[in-house]
């Protein structure tokens, strides 16, 4: 069962990658809403060791947050609103960290206890734990939240307890080569109004905004290790979550990012929308991310395809 699922999944991931890449050939340059101008290499991810891939990520894409001194925030008198504490301290390394993808295949996984046994648990957007404890656990250390969840009233960012007393990394994509000033003038969604209000209302919540150039550092990294051209949109928050944790964790376990044999059409464990492109990607270069992460993984096939997690060793563990 495991090997059949694995080979079908690999075929599907490679097919999506190939189809996306053929779009470039079919339509010339194709769509490029973020004005990506990539001139770097495109290499074979499957010819490199896990260590080479992880250490190359450290070199190319350390995840940065907006800082108090960054413009335009400093001149606008908003710099002081950013938290004094970093998301994670520089010196502390956690033994184990968990990234909980919000995939439908978490349902009936009974992974909750395993997830909660990690020192750090990272979740995404408005993914709930209440009523899903058996499958996804109940501990949350950090949430990566996109600018739609921050700005749209239905997500209730200012008042929902999901966004209190934890670490938050809020993100919104800039254009590929834009400065922070240009991004501030032209975000995809207005991340700033609610972010600053939330900072005033809940200063004890360690909420940061991602420096959007980090997204494109991650995109460059993925493209540099893919032989085919990838979609020119930002990486998914799953990949961002991994990159955020690797400097601070002995290892990172990512749950149902690579779908186990519980794979389903269902997009999220917490709603009943069926959409397989949540798993294979329609906007993010998600299949490329998943193929790359399989090459960084040190867990065995039973752990990946039956239990539902890949394990990526942290920078310090590998001595990168
Ligand atoms: O849908 P949402 O962006 O909230 O999901 C969080 C992350 O979990 C995604 O960015 C993606 O990396 C991962 N995910 C996945 N497969 C799904 C749903 C989410 O890999 N079916």
mmCIF file of N, CA, C and O in Angstrom, residues 237-297:
data_model
loop_
_atom_site.group_PDB
_atom_site.id
_atom_site.type_symbol
_atom_site.label_atom_id
_atom_site.label_comp_id
_atom_site.label_asym_id
_atom_site.label_seq_id
_atom_site.Cartn_x
_atom_site.Cartn_y
_atom_site.Cartn_z
ATOM 1 N N UNK A 237 2.807 29.012 2.456
ATOM 2 C CA UNK A 237 3.204 29.299 3.832
ATOM 3 C C UNK A 237 3.785 28.053 4.512
ATOM 4 O O UNK A 237 4.514 28.161 5.490
ATOM 5 N N UNK A 238 3.484 26.861 3.980
ATOM 6 C CA UNK A 238 4.092 25.644 4.519
ATOM 7 C C UNK A 238 5.610 25.694 4.382
ATOM 8 O O UNK A 238 6.350 25.412 5.334
ATOM 9 N N UNK A 239 6.082 26.089 3.216
ATOM 10 C CA UNK A 239 7.530 26.172 2.981
ATOM 11 C C UNK A 239 8.146 27.284 3.830
ATOM 12 O O UNK A 239 9.223 27.134 4.409
ATOM 13 N N UNK A 240 7.416 28.379 3.940
ATOM 14 C CA UNK A 240 7.866 29.486 4.793
ATOM 15 C C UNK A 240 7.999 29.025 6.251
ATOM 16 O O UNK A 240 8.967 29.368 6.941
ATOM 17 N N UNK A 241 7.036 28.228 6.703
ATOM 18 C CA UNK A 241 7.066 27.724 8.088
ATOM 19 C C UNK A 241 8.317 26.898 8.348
ATOM 20 O O UNK A 241 8.976 27.054 9.380
ATOM 21 N N UNK A 242 8.651 26.054 7.406
ATOM 22 C CA UNK A 242 9.864 25.236 7.569
ATOM 23 C C UNK A 242 11.092 26.143 7.674
ATOM 24 O O UNK A 242 11.918 25.990 8.568
ATOM 25 N N UNK A 243 11.212 27.097 6.744
ATOM 26 C CA UNK A 243 12.389 27.971 6.727
ATOM 27 C C UNK A 243 12.480 28.817 7.997
ATOM 28 O O UNK A 243 13.568 29.121 8.480
ATOM 29 N N UNK A 244 11.325 29.169 8.557
ATOM 30 C CA UNK A 244 11.310 29.942 9.803
ATOM 31 C C UNK A 244 11.876 29.112 10.964
ATOM 32 O O UNK A 244 12.578 29.627 11.828
ATOM 33 N N UNK A 245 11.577 27.805 10.972
ATOM 34 C CA UNK A 245 11.936 26.972 12.129
ATOM 35 C C UNK A 245 13.334 26.349 12.045
ATOM 36 O O UNK A 245 13.944 26.087 13.092
ATOM 37 N N UNK A 246 13.842 26.118 10.839
ATOM 38 C CA UNK A 246 15.110 25.373 10.728
ATOM 39 C C UNK A 246 16.279 25.963 11.527
ATOM 40 O O UNK A 246 17.110 25.213 12.030
ATOM 41 N N UNK A 247 16.373 27.314 11.681
ATOM 42 C CA UNK A 247 17.484 27.835 12.492
ATOM 43 C C UNK A 247 17.325 27.549 13.986
ATOM 44 O O UNK A 247 18.287 27.674 14.736
ATOM 45 N N UNK A 248 16.126 27.188 14.414
ATOM 46 C CA UNK A 248 15.840 27.140 15.857
ATOM 47 C C UNK A 248 15.487 25.745 16.366
ATOM 48 O O UNK A 248 15.149 25.602 17.530
ATOM 49 N N UNK A 249 15.511 24.740 15.521
ATOM 50 C CA UNK A 249 15.042 23.410 15.914
ATOM 51 C C UNK A 249 16.081 22.353 15.532
ATOM 52 O O UNK A 249 16.688 22.441 14.467
ATOM 53 N N UNK A 250 16.223 21.350 16.418
ATOM 54 C CA UNK A 250 17.117 20.233 16.078
ATOM 55 C C UNK A 250 16.555 19.482 14.871
ATOM 56 O O UNK A 250 17.295 19.028 14.001
ATOM 57 N N UNK A 251 15.231 19.335 14.837
ATOM 58 C CA UNK A 251 14.599 18.847 13.604
ATOM 59 C C UNK A 251 13.187 19.402 13.518
ATOM 60 O O UNK A 251 12.598 19.786 14.527
ATOM 61 N N UNK A 252 12.668 19.437 12.293
ATOM 62 C CA UNK A 252 11.306 19.925 12.063
ATOM 63 C C UNK A 252 10.505 18.793 11.433
ATOM 64 O O UNK A 252 10.912 18.233 10.405
ATOM 65 N N UNK A 253 9.386 18.426 12.067
ATOM 66 C CA UNK A 253 8.474 17.426 11.493
ATOM 67 C C UNK A 253 7.315 18.174 10.835
ATOM 68 O O UNK A 253 6.658 18.991 11.473
ATOM 69 N N UNK A 254 7.090 17.880 9.565
ATOM 70 C CA UNK A 254 5.982 18.539 8.850
ATOM 71 C C UNK A 254 4.867 17.520 8.640
ATOM 72 O O UNK A 254 5.068 16.501 7.968
ATOM 73 N N UNK A 255 3.695 17.829 9.207
ATOM 74 C CA UNK A 255 2.599 16.863 9.212
ATOM 75 C C UNK A 255 1.684 17.049 8.011
ATOM 76 O O UNK A 255 1.137 18.142 7.793
ATOM 77 N N UNK A 256 1.543 15.982 7.240
ATOM 78 C CA UNK A 256 0.668 15.932 6.056
ATOM 79 C C UNK A 256 0.974 17.040 5.039
ATOM 80 O O UNK A 256 0.095 17.463 4.310
ATOM 81 N N UNK A 257 2.201 17.499 5.015
ATOM 82 C CA UNK A 257 2.615 18.392 3.919
ATOM 83 C C UNK A 257 2.833 17.513 2.679
ATOM 84 O O UNK A 257 2.405 17.852 1.575
ATOM 85 N N UNK A 258 3.489 16.385 2.885
ATOM 86 C CA UNK A 258 3.488 15.325 1.871
ATOM 87 C C UNK A 258 2.306 14.429 2.232
ATOM 88 O O UNK A 258 2.294 13.827 3.308
ATOM 89 N N UNK A 259 1.286 14.346 1.371
ATOM 90 C CA UNK A 259 0.096 13.611 1.778
ATOM 91 C C UNK A 259 0.366 12.117 1.979
ATOM 92 O O UNK A 259 0.986 11.480 1.140
ATOM 93 N N UNK A 260 -0.060 11.589 3.124
ATOM 94 C CA UNK A 260 0.063 10.161 3.427
ATOM 95 C C UNK A 260 -1.002 9.412 2.628
ATOM 96 O O UNK A 260 -1.728 10.015 1.843
ATOM 97 N N UNK A 261 -1.131 8.114 2.879
ATOM 98 C CA UNK A 261 -2.173 7.410 2.124
ATOM 99 C C UNK A 261 -3.587 7.747 2.599
ATOM 100 O O UNK A 261 -4.556 7.228 2.088
ATOM 101 N N UNK A 262 -3.714 8.680 3.552
ATOM 102 C CA UNK A 262 -5.042 9.260 3.841
ATOM 103 C C UNK A 262 -5.410 10.379 2.852
ATOM 104 O O UNK A 262 -6.423 11.044 3.016
ATOM 105 N N UNK A 263 -4.558 10.611 1.872
ATOM 106 C CA UNK A 263 -4.776 11.717 0.919
ATOM 107 C C UNK A 263 -6.228 11.755 0.431
ATOM 108 O O UNK A 263 -6.806 10.725 0.127
ATOM 109 N N UNK A 264 -6.753 12.972 0.377
ATOM 110 C CA UNK A 264 -8.150 13.145 0.023
ATOM 111 C C UNK A 264 -8.283 14.403 -0.841
ATOM 112 O O UNK A 264 -7.381 15.241 -0.855
ATOM 113 N N UNK A 265 -9.419 14.513 -1.509
ATOM 114 C CA UNK A 265 -9.670 15.733 -2.306
ATOM 115 C C UNK A 265 -9.924 16.929 -1.406
ATOM 116 O O UNK A 265 -9.841 18.069 -1.834
ATOM 117 N N UNK A 266 -10.284 16.627 -0.152
ATOM 118 C CA UNK A 266 -10.657 17.693 0.767
ATOM 119 C C UNK A 266 -9.481 18.658 0.969
ATOM 120 O O UNK A 266 -8.363 18.238 1.239
ATOM 121 N N UNK A 267 -9.763 19.948 0.890
ATOM 122 C CA UNK A 267 -8.689 20.943 0.981
ATOM 123 C C UNK A 267 -8.146 21.034 2.410
ATOM 124 O O UNK A 267 -6.955 20.889 2.639
ATOM 125 N N UNK A 268 -9.023 21.305 3.370
ATOM 126 C CA UNK A 268 -8.621 21.517 4.772
ATOM 127 C C UNK A 268 -9.318 20.517 5.686
ATOM 128 O O UNK A 268 -10.459 20.141 5.418
ATOM 129 N N UNK A 269 -8.675 20.186 6.807
ATOM 130 C CA UNK A 269 -9.362 19.284 7.757
ATOM 131 C C UNK A 269 -10.562 19.966 8.392
ATOM 132 O O UNK A 269 -11.477 19.297 8.867
ATOM 133 N N UNK A 270 -10.593 21.305 8.390
ATOM 134 C CA UNK A 270 -11.618 22.010 9.158
ATOM 135 C C UNK A 270 -12.780 22.541 8.327
ATOM 136 O O UNK A 270 -13.655 23.216 8.862
ATOM 137 N N UNK A 271 -12.784 22.325 7.003
ATOM 138 C CA UNK A 271 -13.999 22.659 6.255
ATOM 139 C C UNK A 271 -14.217 21.597 5.181
ATOM 140 O O UNK A 271 -13.348 20.761 4.947
ATOM 141 N N UNK A 272 -15.407 21.627 4.556
ATOM 142 C CA UNK A 272 -15.684 20.486 3.675
ATOM 143 C C UNK A 272 -15.548 20.805 2.189
ATOM 144 O O UNK A 272 -16.114 20.131 1.348
ATOM 145 N N UNK A 273 -14.717 21.820 1.904
ATOM 146 C CA UNK A 273 -14.437 22.142 0.502
ATOM 147 C C UNK A 273 -13.545 21.051 -0.120
ATOM 148 O O UNK A 273 -12.508 20.704 0.446
ATOM 149 N N UNK A 274 -13.985 20.519 -1.266
ATOM 150 C CA UNK A 274 -13.135 19.573 -2.001
ATOM 151 C C UNK A 274 -12.359 20.318 -3.070
ATOM 152 O O UNK A 274 -12.961 20.977 -3.928
ATOM 153 N N UNK A 275 -11.035 20.257 -3.025
ATOM 154 C CA UNK A 275 -10.217 20.921 -4.033
ATOM 155 C C UNK A 275 -8.806 20.335 -3.960
ATOM 156 O O UNK A 275 -8.011 20.687 -3.087
ATOM 157 N N UNK A 276 -8.515 19.455 -4.888
ATOM 158 C CA UNK A 276 -7.222 18.752 -4.829
ATOM 159 C C UNK A 276 -6.060 19.706 -5.101
ATOM 160 O O UNK A 276 -4.914 19.449 -4.730
ATOM 161 N N UNK A 277 -6.362 20.874 -5.721
ATOM 162 C CA UNK A 277 -5.251 21.793 -5.993
ATOM 163 C C UNK A 277 -4.709 22.438 -4.713
ATOM 164 O O UNK A 277 -3.614 22.998 -4.723
ATOM 165 N N UNK A 278 -5.445 22.345 -3.605
ATOM 166 C CA UNK A 278 -4.860 22.783 -2.314
ATOM 167 C C UNK A 278 -3.635 21.942 -1.987
ATOM 168 O O UNK A 278 -2.704 22.406 -1.333
ATOM 169 N N UNK A 279 -3.643 20.682 -2.419
ATOM 170 C CA UNK A 279 -2.561 19.755 -2.107
ATOM 171 C C UNK A 279 -1.449 19.810 -3.155
ATOM 172 O O UNK A 279 -0.273 19.669 -2.831
ATOM 173 N N UNK A 280 -1.814 20.034 -4.429
ATOM 174 C CA UNK A 280 -0.808 20.002 -5.492
ATOM 175 C C UNK A 280 -0.438 21.389 -6.017
ATOM 176 O O UNK A 280 0.521 21.540 -6.759
ATOM 177 N N UNK A 281 -1.234 22.393 -5.653
ATOM 178 C CA UNK A 281 -0.846 23.754 -6.018
ATOM 179 C C UNK A 281 -1.565 24.247 -7.244
ATOM 180 O O UNK A 281 -1.673 23.548 -8.256
ATOM 181 N N UNK A 282 -2.100 25.456 -7.161
ATOM 182 C CA UNK A 282 -2.653 26.083 -8.343
ATOM 183 C C UNK A 282 -2.129 27.518 -8.405
ATOM 184 O O UNK A 282 -1.982 28.097 -9.456
ATOM 185 N N UNK A 283 -1.739 28.029 -7.274
ATOM 186 C CA UNK A 283 -1.239 29.402 -7.203
ATOM 187 C C UNK A 283 0.212 29.403 -6.727
ATOM 188 O O UNK A 283 1.084 30.010 -7.329
ATOM 189 N N UNK A 284 0.482 28.699 -5.638
ATOM 190 C CA UNK A 284 1.867 28.554 -5.156
ATOM 191 C C UNK A 284 2.590 27.477 -5.982
ATOM 192 O O UNK A 284 1.926 26.573 -6.504
ATOM 193 N N UNK A 285 3.924 27.535 -6.032
ATOM 194 C CA UNK A 285 4.654 26.427 -6.691
ATOM 195 C C UNK A 285 4.734 25.203 -5.774
ATOM 196 O O UNK A 285 5.805 24.700 -5.443
ATOM 197 N N UNK A 286 3.574 24.695 -5.373
ATOM 198 C CA UNK A 286 3.483 23.738 -4.268
ATOM 199 C C UNK A 286 4.065 22.366 -4.605
ATOM 200 O O UNK A 286 4.692 21.725 -3.752
ATOM 201 N N UNK A 287 3.872 21.901 -5.845
ATOM 202 C CA UNK A 287 4.426 20.584 -6.192
ATOM 203 C C UNK A 287 5.953 20.626 -6.190
ATOM 204 O O UNK A 287 6.609 19.684 -5.744
ATOM 205 N N UNK A 288 6.514 21.739 -6.666
ATOM 206 C CA UNK A 288 7.976 21.896 -6.623
ATOM 207 C C UNK A 288 8.455 21.873 -5.169
ATOM 208 O O UNK A 288 9.439 21.207 -4.827
ATOM 209 N N UNK A 289 7.732 22.571 -4.295
ATOM 210 C CA UNK A 289 8.105 22.588 -2.869
ATOM 211 C C UNK A 289 8.098 21.164 -2.305
ATOM 212 O O UNK A 289 8.993 20.769 -1.561
ATOM 213 N N UNK A 290 7.073 20.415 -2.670
ATOM 214 C CA UNK A 290 6.920 19.073 -2.087
ATOM 215 C C UNK A 290 7.992 18.116 -2.599
ATOM 216 O O UNK A 290 8.540 17.322 -1.841
ATOM 217 N N UNK A 291 8.325 18.214 -3.895
ATOM 218 C CA UNK A 291 9.391 17.361 -4.429
ATOM 219 C C UNK A 291 10.722 17.700 -3.760
ATOM 220 O O UNK A 291 11.493 16.816 -3.381
ATOM 221 N N UNK A 292 10.965 18.988 -3.583
ATOM 222 C CA UNK A 292 12.206 19.423 -2.951
ATOM 223 C C UNK A 292 12.271 18.942 -1.496
ATOM 224 O O UNK A 292 13.292 18.428 -1.034
ATOM 225 N N UNK A 293 11.165 19.069 -0.788
ATOM 226 C CA UNK A 293 11.155 18.659 0.620
ATOM 227 C C UNK A 293 11.322 17.160 0.774
ATOM 228 O O UNK A 293 11.897 16.688 1.755
ATOM 229 N N UNK A 294 10.832 16.392 -0.194
ATOM 230 C CA UNK A 294 11.050 14.944 -0.117
ATOM 231 C C UNK A 294 12.543 14.630 -0.206
ATOM 232 O O UNK A 294 13.016 13.663 0.389
ATOM 233 N N UNK A 295 13.290 15.458 -0.919
ATOM 234 C CA UNK A 295 14.739 15.246 -1.000
ATOM 235 C C UNK A 295 15.467 15.746 0.250
ATOM 236 O O UNK A 295 16.635 15.411 0.455
ATOM 237 N N UNK A 296 14.818 16.568 1.054
ATOM 238 C CA UNK A 296 15.434 17.035 2.309
ATOM 239 C C UNK A 296 15.037 16.153 3.489
ATOM 240 O O UNK A 296 15.556 16.298 4.581
ATOM 241 N N UNK A 297 14.109 15.245 3.256
ATOM 242 C CA UNK A 297 13.512 14.461 4.333
ATOM 243 C C UNK A 297 14.417 13.307 4.770
ATOM 244 O O UNK A 297 15.046 12.659 3.943
#
